[in-house]
Coordinates of C-alpha atoms in Angstrom, one line a residue:
M1 CA -54.8 -49.3 -165.7
V2 CA -55.5 -51.0 -162.4
M3 CA -56.6 -47.7 -160.9
S4 CA -58.9 -46.9 -163.7
L5 CA -60.4 -50.4 -163.5
R6 CA -61.0 -49.9 -159.8
E7 CA -62.5 -46.5 -160.3
R8 CA -64.8 -47.8 -163.0
S9 CA -65.9 -50.7 -160.7
S10 CA -66.7 -48.4 -157.8
K11 CA -68.5 -46.0 -160.2
S12 CA -70.6 -48.8 -161.6
I13 CA -71.4 -50.0 -158.1
R14 CA -72.6 -46.5 -157.1
V15 CA -74.7 -46.4 -160.3
N16 CA -76.1 -49.9 -159.5
E17 CA -77.0 -48.8 -156.0
R18 CA -79.1 -45.9 -157.5
N19 CA -80.7 -48.2 -160.1
Q20 CA -80.9 -51.6 -158.4
H21 CA -84.1 -52.4 -160.2
N22 CA -82.4 -52.0 -163.6
V23 CA -80.2 -55.1 -163.6
C24 CA -80.2 -55.6 -167.3
T25 CA -77.9 -52.7 -168.1
Q26 CA -74.3 -53.3 -168.9
S27 CA -73.1 -51.6 -165.7
G28 CA -75.5 -53.8 -163.7
V29 CA -74.0 -57.0 -165.2
E30 CA -70.5 -55.8 -164.6
T31 CA -71.4 -54.8 -161.0
S32 CA -73.0 -58.1 -160.1
M33 CA -70.0 -60.0 -161.5
F34 CA -67.6 -57.8 -159.6
A35 CA -69.7 -58.1 -156.4
K36 CA -69.8 -61.9 -156.6
L37 CA -66.0 -62.0 -157.1
Y38 CA -65.5 -59.5 -154.2
E39 CA -67.8 -61.6 -152.0
Q40 CA -65.8 -64.7 -152.7
V41 CA -62.5 -63.0 -152.0
N42 CA -63.9 -61.5 -148.8
I43 CA -65.1 -65.0 -147.6
L44 CA -61.7 -66.4 -148.4
N45 CA -59.9 -63.7 -146.5
C46 CA -62.2 -64.2 -143.5
F47 CA -61.5 -67.9 -143.6
I48 CA -57.7 -67.5 -143.8
S49 CA -57.6 -64.9 -141.1
A50 CA -59.8 -67.0 -138.8
R51 CA -57.5 -70.0 -139.3
S52 CA -54.4 -68.0 -138.6
W53 CA -56.0 -66.5 -135.5
N54 CA -56.7 -70.1 -134.3
Q55 CA -53.1 -71.1 -134.9
W56 CA -51.8 -68.1 -132.9
F57 CA -54.0 -68.6 -129.9
R58 CA -54.1 -72.4 -129.7

């Protein structure tokens, strides 16, 4: 289930990259939501890794 969800997300991202002007489609909505979530997780990971690096090299 997790794999199929991941495959569907990457597929909808590829579709959205081809049709970026058409953001009103269902895949466009799903992709933008997924991209926002991924962006937040990415920022959080960068913040955590930066803090741990500072702790190691202080």
